[in-house]
Amino acid sequence: MSTLAPDRIRVGIDVGGTFTDAVAIDSTTLELVAQVKVPTSHHHPDGVAHGIVEALNRLLKDVGRTPEDVAFLAHGTTQATNALLEGDVAPVGLIGIGSGPGAVPTRRLAGLANLELAQGKRLPLHYAHVPDPGDTAAVHAAIEEVTKAGAEVLVASEPFSVDLPDGEEAVLEAARPYGLPMTAAHEIASLYGLRKRTRTAVVNAAIMPKMLATADLVDRSIRKAGVRAPLMVMRCDGGVMSLTEMRRRPLLTVLSGPAAGVAGALMQERVSEGVFLETGGTSTDISVIRRGKVTVRHATILGRSSYLSALDIRTVGVGGGSMVRLAGGRVHAVGPRSAHIAGLPYACYAAPEDLRDATLATVNPLPGDPGDYVVLDAAGGRFAITMTCAANALGRVPRGDFAAGDPTVAVAALTPLARALGTDVEGAATRVLDAGVRQVRDVVDALIGDYRLDRDATVLVGGGGGAAAVTPQLAAATGLEGRIAAHNEVISPIGVALALVREQVERIIPGATQEQILGVRAEAETAVVAQGATPDAVEVEVTVDPQTNTVRAVATGATELRTQDRAHRTDDGERLVAAAASLKTDPSAVDVLAATPAHTVYGTTLRRRFRKPRRPVRVLDADGVVRLHAADAQVASTTVGAAPELLTRLIHESTSYGDGGVRAPALRLLLGSRIADLSGVLEAGPLLALARSELGSRAADEPVIAVLEPRS
């Protein structure tokens, strides 16, 4: 398959509450070539679609391209999140199905009307019951009951519909003539748990009419602008989906704003193991990238657990605009109130003459706030001292950064605070950043522990306009490597532009056979291909949880083969130095264990007294980026043709047996430019079956490297 022409672009658009940010990425080099910011057009007759098209047109003009040059177009939106927060949803008609004892649990679903959307505002839900879904007259009567009560969208729910969906499908078929948006609970989630499954489906339905209207408007506007590339939408798990899929499951766009930034860190910064901190003016969203994958969990929606798989993001009320709080002669806290909320300008961005005769004062920014927030009263008015002011005073904000100010002005802004603290400006600024970062560090330490990150390989990556106010100080406090992402202020639209098509399939299958596991894998792969992913670019990660009997397959794929030639490829020496730095040892102690044209595997030996030596491993790509790390691993080189026999032997030799059951090693295969992650499978038989499925379509003489980590 031929690669894309070098002048084509990928466009990512992030629709925020105030501004819509858009970027153009060169499809060949994946480098940023343009960025624009326009006001989000909430009140325009065309809604947010107007701002999206305006941003697109400005991008094309800036880079001298035409709509035909757009190879990929995706946008992220806060609309679904805002609709739930503000209670701006459609009334839902819930049709419960069941007779006899089976009617009891479905009738209880009427209680979902007690879900609180916003303060004093509950989910508008109308319930009707159908004993026999095959009784068309009864179904019509139920639909008319809920629509007469005001329902604008329908949900059908029946116990065990994940196994037997016929009843829910019969209700939807009978409801089709009514012309309402509708969904079945089993279509939204395929896991057991009637109430949770139905609750997820009902919330999805509540935002469906508004999201469908916006999707249609955006699609028409983009087509009218001349773009022929399919429109994709950002998901809350760090991937994108087709517009068709978004119309079916708009709930997947909830919480997609923070997910876009993580996708940017993963794709642009190519983080293998680390913590991503997206810092805005008021808060910092913190998430984890582990083994080159985003970390996902079932999200809490409207205060209740759901079956919505979203990135695990923790939010701390500290950002670049967070105001300093002073009490007892010390900086005891920073935030949660920010200069933006207080309606005050940052002191570090003032003109020098405006800070003349500055004196320190404390205020309560809003009624009811403590009166210990620090401000400057000066010739030019009242200013807030913020985290960003402290970072600029210390020279922590890179030149050209979105948050960069005049360091001499920042020093002048911190001088009155330094006098009050009895220290110099550097000491005052450090105390400010320490107070703010303290809250962030607690969350980062918890995440590193929760996900068992390898601290030797963990990197802190800062994104967002306020990145310089948090990440450098956090890196210094923790001793971890830290850096600010390139183009940090537009990391979210970059993530949208670079995100892969993603689909997750979950099934509860007690005693799942190899064929059933491979079937779930195939279902996920088929789903992303149907949404536009190139078949040869699809990767599928399968996890089998023996405790919950859950088989989960996550498929990701690009809409084109990414065979771009980068401007810089590292040589053997550069990669060796990078591997040694990641392994925290001298290059002379590092060995090349295996190599393919796309990857080189490095390892060292850590000898331990009275214990077996440990063999940490790093896999680097041709650009010198660590793509995979293992604390203790075995590495074997072979070919596709010889791999099944070798893997059978290695897996059986490395499988452990104990009170916790049989545990096969965590296996990853280096195939071409891909790293196939099979570490989610604990039993040798299914693991070998998945390995054979990864190898099946490749030439017998193609090199393959196996990295195995024994499990205790």
XYZ file of C-alpha atoms in Angstrom:
712
model
C 0.000 0.000 0.000
C 1.403 3.395 -0.904
C 2.044 5.989 1.774
C 0.238 9.288 1.937
C 1.521 12.245 -0.048
C 3.844 14.318 2.172
C 1.728 17.442 1.887
C -1.400 15.913 3.388
C -2.354 16.835 6.941
C -4.103 15.412 9.975
C -6.375 17.895 11.737
C -7.270 17.736 15.419
C -9.842 20.085 16.938
C -10.551 20.377 20.670
C -13.815 22.158 21.466
C -13.499 23.685 24.922
C -15.918 25.686 26.980
C -14.337 29.020 25.977
C -12.030 28.367 23.048
C -11.782 25.875 20.219
C -8.146 24.898 19.567
C -7.127 23.298 16.283
C -3.848 21.932 14.946
C -2.568 20.634 11.635
C -0.092 17.744 11.739
C 1.960 16.712 8.720
C 0.828 13.174 7.846
C 4.316 12.080 6.859
C 6.507 13.518 9.619
C 3.771 13.803 12.262
C 5.144 17.249 13.068
C 2.998 20.220 14.068
C 2.700 22.642 11.142
C -0.009 25.063 12.327
C -2.261 25.893 15.265
C -5.180 28.274 15.707
C -7.539 29.326 18.485
C -11.084 30.639 17.941
C -13.911 31.341 20.393
C -16.210 28.357 20.882
C -19.452 29.197 19.082
C -22.027 27.962 21.620
C -24.601 30.611 20.685
C -24.228 30.584 16.901
C -27.218 29.176 14.948
C -24.910 26.333 13.838
C -23.680 25.768 17.391
C -20.130 24.527 17.945
C -20.005 23.402 14.294
C -19.457 27.019 13.257
C -16.322 27.302 15.402
C -15.022 23.955 14.151
C -15.341 25.014 10.512
C -13.884 28.451 11.254
C -10.860 26.835 12.910
C -10.484 24.396 10.011
C -10.597 27.157 7.397
C -8.010 29.215 9.254
C -5.721 26.189 9.536
C -5.959 25.433 5.816
C -5.232 29.069 4.967
C -2.217 29.173 7.299
C -0.622 26.053 5.800
C -1.647 26.713 2.197
C -3.688 23.537 1.857
C -7.078 22.694 0.422
C -9.851 20.608 2.039
C -8.798 17.716 -0.230
C -5.417 17.698 1.531
C -6.994 16.689 4.842
C -6.192 12.996 5.339
C -7.697 12.729 8.820
C -10.065 14.945 10.797
C -11.156 14.417 14.396
C -12.599 16.571 17.118
C -13.077 16.340 20.844
C -15.949 17.980 22.641
C -17.082 18.734 26.179
C -20.741 18.798 25.118
C -21.716 15.458 26.648
C -19.891 16.230 29.900
C -21.478 19.673 30.134
C -24.940 18.273 29.390
C -24.678 15.926 32.368
C -23.167 18.556 34.661
C -25.860 21.082 33.772
C -28.737 18.603 33.612
C -29.425 19.510 29.978
C -30.652 16.080 28.865
C -33.625 14.543 27.087
C -36.391 12.666 28.942
C -35.848 8.911 28.649
C -38.522 6.254 28.223
C -37.307 3.007 29.786
C -39.115 -0.170 28.746
C -38.455 -2.942 31.269
C -39.000 -6.549 30.151
C -39.861 -9.566 32.281
C -42.607 -11.795 33.616
C -43.068 -13.659 36.873
C -40.047 -13.434 39.195
C -38.068 -11.945 36.292
C -40.244 -8.841 36.414
C -39.100 -7.871 39.907
C -35.596 -6.602 39.066
C -36.727 -4.733 35.951
C -39.593 -2.973 37.751
C -37.044 -1.705 40.258
C -35.286 0.100 37.410
C -37.962 2.790 37.665
C -35.889 4.044 40.599
C -33.261 5.331 38.152
C -35.438 8.442 37.993
C -33.809 9.358 41.322
C -30.398 9.890 39.691
C -29.326 13.462 40.405
C -27.914 15.333 37.405
C -27.282 18.714 38.978
C -28.227 20.152 42.340
C -31.975 19.796 42.658
C -32.331 18.344 39.148
C -33.022 14.647 38.576
C -32.836 12.452 35.502
C -36.142 12.757 33.596
C -37.072 9.069 33.294
C -40.435 7.468 32.562
C -40.818 3.717 33.101
C -43.207 1.239 31.525
C -43.228 -2.542 31.772
C -43.730 -5.251 29.139
C -44.125 -8.881 30.327
C -43.790 -10.397 26.829
C -41.613 -8.547 24.278
C -43.251 -10.544 21.501
C -46.627 -8.964 22.302
C -46.502 -6.055 19.847
C -49.696 -4.484 21.169
C -48.316 -4.439 24.712
C -45.027 -2.948 23.499
C -46.880 -0.202 21.598
C -48.960 0.550 24.695
C -45.805 0.868 26.809
C -44.148 3.155 24.268
C -47.210 5.356 24.070
C -47.305 5.531 27.862
C -43.747 6.867 28.140
C -43.950 9.157 25.096
C -47.196 10.681 26.403
C -45.288 11.381 29.618
C -42.661 13.251 27.570
C -39.983 10.682 26.637
C -37.866 11.706 23.639
C -35.597 8.658 23.507
C -36.165 4.965 24.322
C -34.181 2.280 26.154
C -35.127 -1.418 26.328
C -33.710 -3.513 29.160
C -34.107 -7.159 30.168
C -32.194 -9.379 32.612
C -29.450 -11.490 30.987
C -29.840 -9.690 27.655
C -26.080 -9.942 27.130
C -26.670 -13.648 26.517
C -30.189 -13.488 25.057
C -30.781 -10.086 23.415
C -33.913 -11.197 21.520
C -36.351 -9.490 23.922
C -34.649 -6.091 23.796
C -34.302 -6.314 20.016
C -38.005 -7.177 19.642
C -38.990 -4.075 21.631
C -36.766 -1.829 19.499
C -38.150 -3.325 16.317
C -41.720 -2.661 17.475
C -40.716 0.903 18.444
C -39.150 1.739 15.075
C -42.306 3.323 13.567
C -42.318 5.932 16.342
C -39.160 7.482 14.888
C -37.443 8.115 18.237
C -33.741 7.587 18.975
C -33.449 4.312 20.858
C -31.012 1.790 22.215
C -30.912 -1.592 23.933
C -28.999 -2.019 27.181
C -26.944 -4.922 25.789
C -25.700 -2.681 22.959
C -24.102 -0.272 25.433
C -22.496 -2.820 27.753
C -22.053 -6.584 27.459
C -21.373 -7.277 31.126
C -23.691 -8.793 33.723
C -25.317 -6.513 36.272
C -28.798 -5.430 35.199
C -28.941 -2.196 37.160
C -25.457 -0.951 36.247
C -25.895 -1.954 32.604
C -29.277 -0.225 32.393
C -28.030 2.859 34.242
C -25.192 3.208 31.712
C -27.637 2.795 28.819
C -30.094 5.324 30.267
C -27.422 8.002 30.734
C -26.230 7.312 27.186
C -29.793 7.749 25.920
C -30.342 10.972 27.868
C -27.615 12.791 25.929
C -28.339 11.065 22.614
C -30.779 13.561 20.994
C -28.536 16.582 21.636
C -25.407 14.726 20.519
C -27.109 13.397 17.368
C -28.211 16.896 16.378
C -24.707 18.288 16.895
C -23.074 15.376 15.071
C -25.297 15.856 12.047
C -24.629 19.600 12.002
C -20.857 19.169 12.301
C -20.839 16.481 9.616
C -22.841 18.626 7.185
C -20.639 21.652 7.882
C -17.420 19.702 7.311
C -18.724 18.179 4.077
C -19.904 21.623 2.919
C -16.386 22.900 3.562
C -15.102 20.301 1.084
C -13.411 17.815 3.414
C -13.750 14.234 2.224
C -11.852 12.500 5.046
C -14.182 10.712 7.477
C -14.975 12.727 10.600
C -13.824 11.020 13.808
C -14.701 11.867 17.408
C -12.534 11.645 20.532
C -13.439 8.940 23.051
C -12.955 9.015 26.810
C -10.426 6.142 26.669
C -7.828 7.953 24.563
C -8.895 6.761 21.098
C -11.225 8.032 18.407
C -14.363 6.529 16.902
C -16.348 7.009 13.746
C -19.292 9.386 13.660
C -21.572 6.379 13.168
C -20.307 4.800 16.367
C -20.622 8.104 18.240
C -24.287 8.305 17.235
C -24.815 4.875 18.834
C -22.794 5.493 21.998
C -22.411 9.245 22.619
C -21.625 8.512 26.267
C -18.124 7.542 25.112
C -17.398 11.249 24.557
C -17.922 12.069 28.255
C -14.580 12.919 29.910
C -12.893 12.916 26.483
C -11.301 16.338 27.100
C -8.631 15.087 29.511
C -8.265 11.916 27.413
C -7.119 13.978 24.436
C -4.155 15.341 26.370
C -3.076 11.855 27.451
C -3.339 10.682 23.839
C -1.043 13.568 22.876
C 1.523 12.538 25.471
C 1.343 8.920 24.324
C 1.548 9.589 20.584
C 3.693 12.733 20.345
C 5.947 12.251 23.363
C 5.939 8.464 22.906
C 5.934 7.771 26.625
C 6.362 4.139 27.606
C 6.083 4.451 31.388
C 5.079 7.649 33.056
C 2.649 10.105 34.548
C 1.029 12.794 32.416
C 0.038 16.032 34.112
C -2.151 18.411 32.131
C -2.106 21.704 33.983
C -4.522 24.481 33.176
C -5.203 27.679 35.051
C -7.211 26.151 37.899
C -6.505 22.421 38.072
C -4.208 19.596 37.027
C -5.484 16.352 35.486
C -3.174 13.449 36.305
C -3.113 10.122 34.472
C -0.841 7.146 33.936
C 0.778 5.574 30.883
C 1.962 2.053 31.685
C 3.888 -0.177 29.293
C 3.011 2.149 26.421
C -0.747 1.988 27.152
C -3.180 4.384 28.778
C -4.755 3.163 32.013
C -8.526 2.712 31.884
C -11.198 1.878 34.435
C -14.996 1.965 34.668
C -15.969 5.572 35.281
C -18.264 7.012 37.922
C -21.128 8.893 36.270
C -23.654 10.945 38.244
C -22.177 9.587 41.456
C -22.716 5.928 40.490
C -20.455 3.297 38.967
C -21.010 2.573 35.292
C -19.790 0.324 32.510
C -18.239 3.294 30.707
C -14.531 2.563 30.226
C -12.661 5.845 30.595
C -9.122 6.916 31.367
C -8.269 6.847 35.055
C -7.777 10.569 35.581
C -7.331 12.181 39.009
C -7.883 15.934 39.268
C -6.153 18.225 41.771
C -7.252 21.826 42.338
C -3.838 23.310 41.579
C -2.998 25.041 38.304
C -0.872 27.764 36.822
C -3.298 30.427 38.014
C -3.729 29.081 41.558
C -3.387 31.856 44.124
C -0.969 31.832 47.047
C -2.333 31.573 50.603
C -0.438 33.079 53.526
C -1.010 32.510 57.247
C 1.209 32.543 60.317
C 4.083 33.995 58.344
C 4.267 31.069 55.910
C 2.826 29.876 52.613
C 0.526 27.171 53.948
C -1.365 26.379 50.736
C -1.923 27.250 47.088
C -5.428 27.288 45.594
C -7.995 25.978 45.046
C -9.104 29.466 44.047
C -7.415 30.746 40.912
C -6.800 34.228 39.533
C -9.277 33.473 36.743
C -12.105 32.801 39.176
C -11.139 35.791 41.318
C -11.178 38.028 38.234
C -7.601 39.206 38.822
C -4.659 39.473 36.399
C -1.426 37.570 37.042
C 1.197 39.829 38.610
C 3.958 38.369 36.404
C 2.256 39.615 33.240
C 1.884 43.208 34.440
C 3.804 46.082 32.912
C 6.771 47.015 35.142
C 5.306 50.425 35.936
C 2.020 48.824 37.034
C 3.805 47.083 39.916
C 5.245 50.350 41.272
C 4.689 50.828 45.025
C 3.303 47.283 45.353
C 2.153 46.206 48.788
C 1.033 42.792 49.967
C -2.531 42.190 51.104
C -4.774 39.188 51.786
C -8.336 38.846 50.519
C -11.176 36.364 50.158
C -11.544 36.058 46.339
C -15.229 35.099 46.500
C -17.786 35.406 49.291
C -17.319 32.548 51.744
C -13.655 31.962 50.846
C -10.979 32.175 53.563
C -9.369 35.607 53.734
C -5.793 34.379 53.362
C -5.298 34.645 49.588
C -2.375 36.911 48.679
C -2.699 39.855 46.291
C -0.606 42.852 45.339
C -2.074 46.333 45.499
C 0.036 48.499 43.232
C -0.026 51.544 40.984
C -1.668 49.561 38.194
C -4.365 48.003 40.380
C -4.756 44.671 42.150
C -2.875 41.553 40.963
C -2.785 37.909 41.996
C 0.427 36.095 42.883
C 0.180 32.678 41.250
C 2.085 29.448 40.665
C 2.982 30.756 37.204
C 4.436 33.921 38.756
C 6.678 31.772 40.958
C 7.755 29.584 38.013
C 8.659 32.648 35.926
C 10.600 34.162 38.846
C 12.697 30.980 39.044
C 13.260 30.845 35.281
C 11.330 27.577 35.039
C 9.165 28.657 32.087
C 10.935 28.048 28.754
C 11.276 30.983 26.371
C 8.410 30.977 23.900
C 6.208 28.925 26.222
C 2.539 29.867 26.416
C 3.025 30.872 30.072
C 6.321 32.746 29.681
C 6.520 36.243 31.121
C 9.263 38.787 31.771
C 11.436 37.255 34.552
C 12.299 40.694 35.941
C 8.595 41.490 36.333
C 8.027 38.122 38.023
C 10.865 38.857 40.450
C 9.318 42.243 41.234
C 5.954 40.556 41.814
C 7.450 38.087 44.320
C 9.567 40.660 46.184
C 6.825 41.822 48.625
C 5.993 38.187 49.417
C 9.679 37.413 50.002
C 9.887 40.293 52.510
C 6.835 38.985 54.351
C 8.389 35.524 54.537
C 11.813 36.807 55.600
C 13.603 35.271 52.626
C 14.779 36.156 49.128
C 12.727 35.910 45.918
C 14.118 32.477 45.062
C 13.175 31.178 48.479
C 9.672 32.665 48.293
C 9.045 31.275 44.800
C 10.281 27.843 45.866
C 7.939 27.825 48.867
C 5.010 28.723 46.617
C 5.749 25.905 44.180
C 6.428 23.441 46.998
C 3.040 24.205 48.566
C 1.239 23.683 45.266
C 3.147 20.602 44.193
C 2.630 18.934 47.582
C -0.994 18.174 46.710
C -0.080 16.939 43.246
C 2.691 14.722 44.571
C 0.316 12.877 46.887
C -1.815 11.871 43.899
C 1.181 10.989 41.710
C 2.678 8.788 44.445
C -0.672 7.014 44.822
C -0.946 6.396 41.072
C 2.609 5.063 40.852
C 1.738 2.641 43.639
C -1.691 1.701 42.284
C -0.299 0.810 38.854
C 3.067 -0.501 40.098
C 5.045 1.719 37.800
C 8.759 1.047 37.504
C 10.221 4.177 39.105
C 13.505 3.636 37.250
C 11.651 4.090 33.961
C 8.916 6.528 35.013
C 8.942 9.979 33.437
C 6.746 12.945 34.348
C 5.381 14.750 31.288
C 3.697 18.124 31.636
C 1.057 19.407 29.245
C -1.351 22.318 29.190
C -0.663 26.025 29.392
C 0.362 25.825 33.062
C 2.772 22.873 32.727
C 5.837 24.849 33.791
C 4.181 25.753 37.101
C 3.926 22.119 38.237
C 5.993 19.524 36.366
C 9.590 20.838 36.860
C 9.075 21.342 40.598
C 7.404 17.933 40.940
C 10.323 16.288 39.139
C 12.762 17.985 41.501
C 10.732 16.950 44.555
C 10.352 13.291 43.513
C 13.703 12.725 41.834
C 11.904 11.432 38.745
C 12.777 12.507 35.222
C 10.471 15.310 34.103
C 9.875 17.304 30.951
C 7.347 19.651 29.424
C 5.707 18.280 26.289
C 6.466 19.978 22.988
C 3.681 22.442 22.148
C 2.264 21.796 25.604
C -0.438 24.447 25.278
C -2.072 22.531 22.387
C -1.322 18.991 23.547
C -5.065 18.152 23.567
C -5.787 18.907 19.878
C -2.475 17.224 19.005
C -3.754 14.149 20.827
C -6.991 14.327 18.863
C -5.078 14.565 15.572
C -2.768 11.653 16.366
C -5.208 9.369 18.198
C -5.852 5.876 16.923
C -9.246 4.346 16.219
C -10.098 2.337 19.322
C -12.696 -0.210 20.337
C -13.091 -2.302 23.463
C -15.112 -5.501 23.688
C -15.835 -7.077 27.072
C -17.535 -10.397 27.649
C -18.108 -12.458 30.781
C -17.326 -16.039 29.738
C -16.871 -18.564 32.563
C -14.136 -21.004 31.613
C -13.498 -19.275 28.296
C -12.064 -21.561 25.633
C -9.309 -20.586 23.210
C -11.910 -20.250 20.464
C -14.066 -17.923 22.578
C -11.079 -15.742 23.474
C -10.030 -15.532 19.833
C -13.658 -14.706 18.969
C -13.671 -11.683 21.300
C -10.346 -10.605 19.807
C -11.726 -10.881 16.275
C -14.836 -8.894 17.250
C -12.719 -5.982 18.504
C -10.477 -6.074 15.425
C -13.475 -6.129 13.075
C -15.008 -3.151 14.923
C -12.027 -0.832 14.415
C -11.640 -1.856 10.767
C -15.334 -1.066 10.240
C -14.638 2.411 11.616
C -11.874 3.114 9.129
C -8.715 1.570 10.572
C -6.356 -0.003 8.039
C -6.377 -3.794 8.683
C -2.591 -4.067 8.527
C -2.269 -1.332 11.175
C -4.522 -2.889 13.825
C -3.187 -4.093 17.174
C -5.290 -6.011 19.687
C -4.527 -6.423 23.382
C -6.423 -9.247 25.102
C -6.874 -9.630 28.859
C -8.455 -12.633 30.553
C -9.368 -12.102 34.211
C -9.909 -15.528 35.828
C -11.404 -13.990 38.993
C -14.271 -12.224 37.195
C -14.345 -14.465 34.086
C -14.038 -11.299 31.984
C -12.462 -11.501 28.534
C -11.502 -8.040 27.299
C -10.063 -7.133 23.899
C -8.874 -3.606 23.109
C -8.177 -2.965 19.434
C -6.419 0.120 18.121
C -5.575 1.034 14.566
C -4.493 3.923 12.380
C -6.541 5.084 9.417
C -3.428 4.788 7.291
C -0.178 2.840 7.450
C 2.255 5.069 9.350
C 5.387 4.438 7.336
C 6.664 7.990 7.496
C 10.394 8.637 7.245
C 11.470 10.819 10.120
C 14.125 13.458 9.724
C 16.289 11.924 12.467
C 17.123 8.284 13.102
C 19.481 7.474 15.947
C 22.614 5.420 15.406
C 23.771 2.441 17.450
C 25.791 4.596 19.835
C 22.955 7.012 20.553
C 20.531 4.187 21.240
C 23.037 2.497 23.558
C 23.449 5.697 25.577
C 19.668 6.141 25.772
C 19.196 2.542 26.921
C 21.901 2.909 29.567
C 20.295 6.102 30.861
C 16.934 4.338 31.169
C 18.581 1.347 32.864
C 20.481 3.750 35.147
C 23.836 2.154 34.477
C 26.985 2.739 32.455
C 26.840 1.948 28.702
C 29.705 -0.516 29.168
C 27.401 -2.638 31.343
C 24.653 -2.818 28.692
C 24.361 -5.654 26.155
C 22.469 -5.802 22.867
C 20.266 -8.855 23.362
C 18.397 -8.861 20.033
C 17.505 -6.596 17.126
C 15.184 -6.196 14.166
C 15.131 -3.319 11.647
C 12.541 -1.557 13.851
C 13.686 -2.381 17.401
C 16.808 -3.051 19.441
C 16.636 -4.895 22.759
C 19.127 -3.930 25.457
C 19.735 -5.523 28.828
C 22.003 -5.481 31.826
C 22.526 -7.803 34.779
C 21.876 -6.779 38.381
C 23.598 -9.200 40.724
C 22.003 -9.572 44.142
C 23.473 -11.208 47.198
C 21.895 -14.581 47.994
C 19.321 -14.046 45.247
C 19.056 -14.856 41.577
C 20.441 -12.074 39.334
C 17.846 -9.773 37.770
C 17.919 -8.962 34.044
C 16.180 -5.626 33.317
C 15.449 -5.006 29.636
C 14.705 -1.989 27.445
C 13.344 -2.039 23.888
C 14.201 1.043 21.820
C 12.866 1.956 18.391
C 14.869 3.450 15.535
C 14.318 6.967 16.923
C 15.931 6.022 20.227
C 12.657 6.046 22.162
C 12.124 3.450 24.903
C 9.029 1.599 23.706
C 9.031 -1.230 26.252
C 10.761 -1.935 29.529
C 10.813 -4.955 31.778
C 12.251 -5.224 35.272
C 13.362 -8.843 34.731
C 12.901 -10.612 31.412
C 14.067 -13.351 29.100
C 14.656 -12.413 25.452
C 14.670 -14.822 22.515
C 15.153 -14.202 18.783
C 13.579 -16.430 16.164
C 11.564 -16.307 12.956
C 7.818 -16.411 12.415
C 8.054 -19.972 11.102
C 10.038 -21.257 14.076
C 8.288 -19.159 16.724
C 5.392 -21.505 17.661
C 7.684 -24.350 18.689
C 10.100 -22.030 20.536
C 7.292 -20.150 22.302
C 5.652 -23.384 23.399
C 8.861 -24.454 25.104
C 9.664 -21.045 26.633
C 6.145 -20.468 27.936
C 5.936 -23.886 29.570
C 9.394 -23.430 31.112
C 8.421 -20.006 32.492
C 4.915 -20.858 33.716
C 4.582 -20.819 37.510
C 2.312 -23.006 39.596
C 1.114 -22.194 43.091
C -1.801 -21.525 45.408
C -2.844 -18.641 43.137
C -3.186 -21.010 40.199
C -1.299 -21.347 36.934
C 0.408 -18.170 35.730
C 2.029 -18.066 32.307
C 4.704 -15.421 31.725
C 3.853 -11.953 30.441
C 4.644 -12.231 26.733
C 5.304 -9.484 24.194
C 6.301 -10.091 20.588
C 8.309 -7.633 18.474
C 6.878 -8.013 14.964
C 7.886 -5.545 12.286
C 7.198 -2.062 13.668
C 4.702 -3.439 16.219
C 4.941 -4.656 19.788
C 2.179 -7.220 20.283
C 1.251 -7.183 23.967
C -0.091 -10.568 25.099
C 0.624 -9.998 28.793
C -3.052 -10.000 29.806
C -3.426 -13.773 29.420
C -2.405 -16.021 32.325
C -2.947 -19.517 30.882
C -0.476 -21.122 28.500
C -3.031 -22.548 26.033
C -4.900 -19.320 25.222
C -1.588 -17.403 25.281
C -0.101 -19.663 22.592
C -3.313 -19.436 20.561
C -3.141 -15.632 20.602
C 0.541 -15.720 19.694
C -0.237 -17.921 16.687
C -2.977 -15.493 15.617
C -0.445 -12.621 15.698
C 2.040 -14.613 13.617
C -0.443 -16.130 11.197
C -0.394 -13.604 8.339
C 3.380 -13.008 8.280
C 6.151 -14.488 6.167
C 7.870 -17.526 7.692
C 11.351 -15.965 7.493
C 10.362 -12.655 9.120
C 12.336 -12.033 12.331
C 10.451 -11.988 15.623
C 11.670 -11.282 19.147
C 9.929 -12.641 22.233
C 10.212 -10.819 25.572
C 8.972 -12.956 28.471
C 8.554 -11.787 32.074
C 7.973 -14.642 34.530
C 5.211 -14.020 37.073
C 5.673 -14.950 40.692
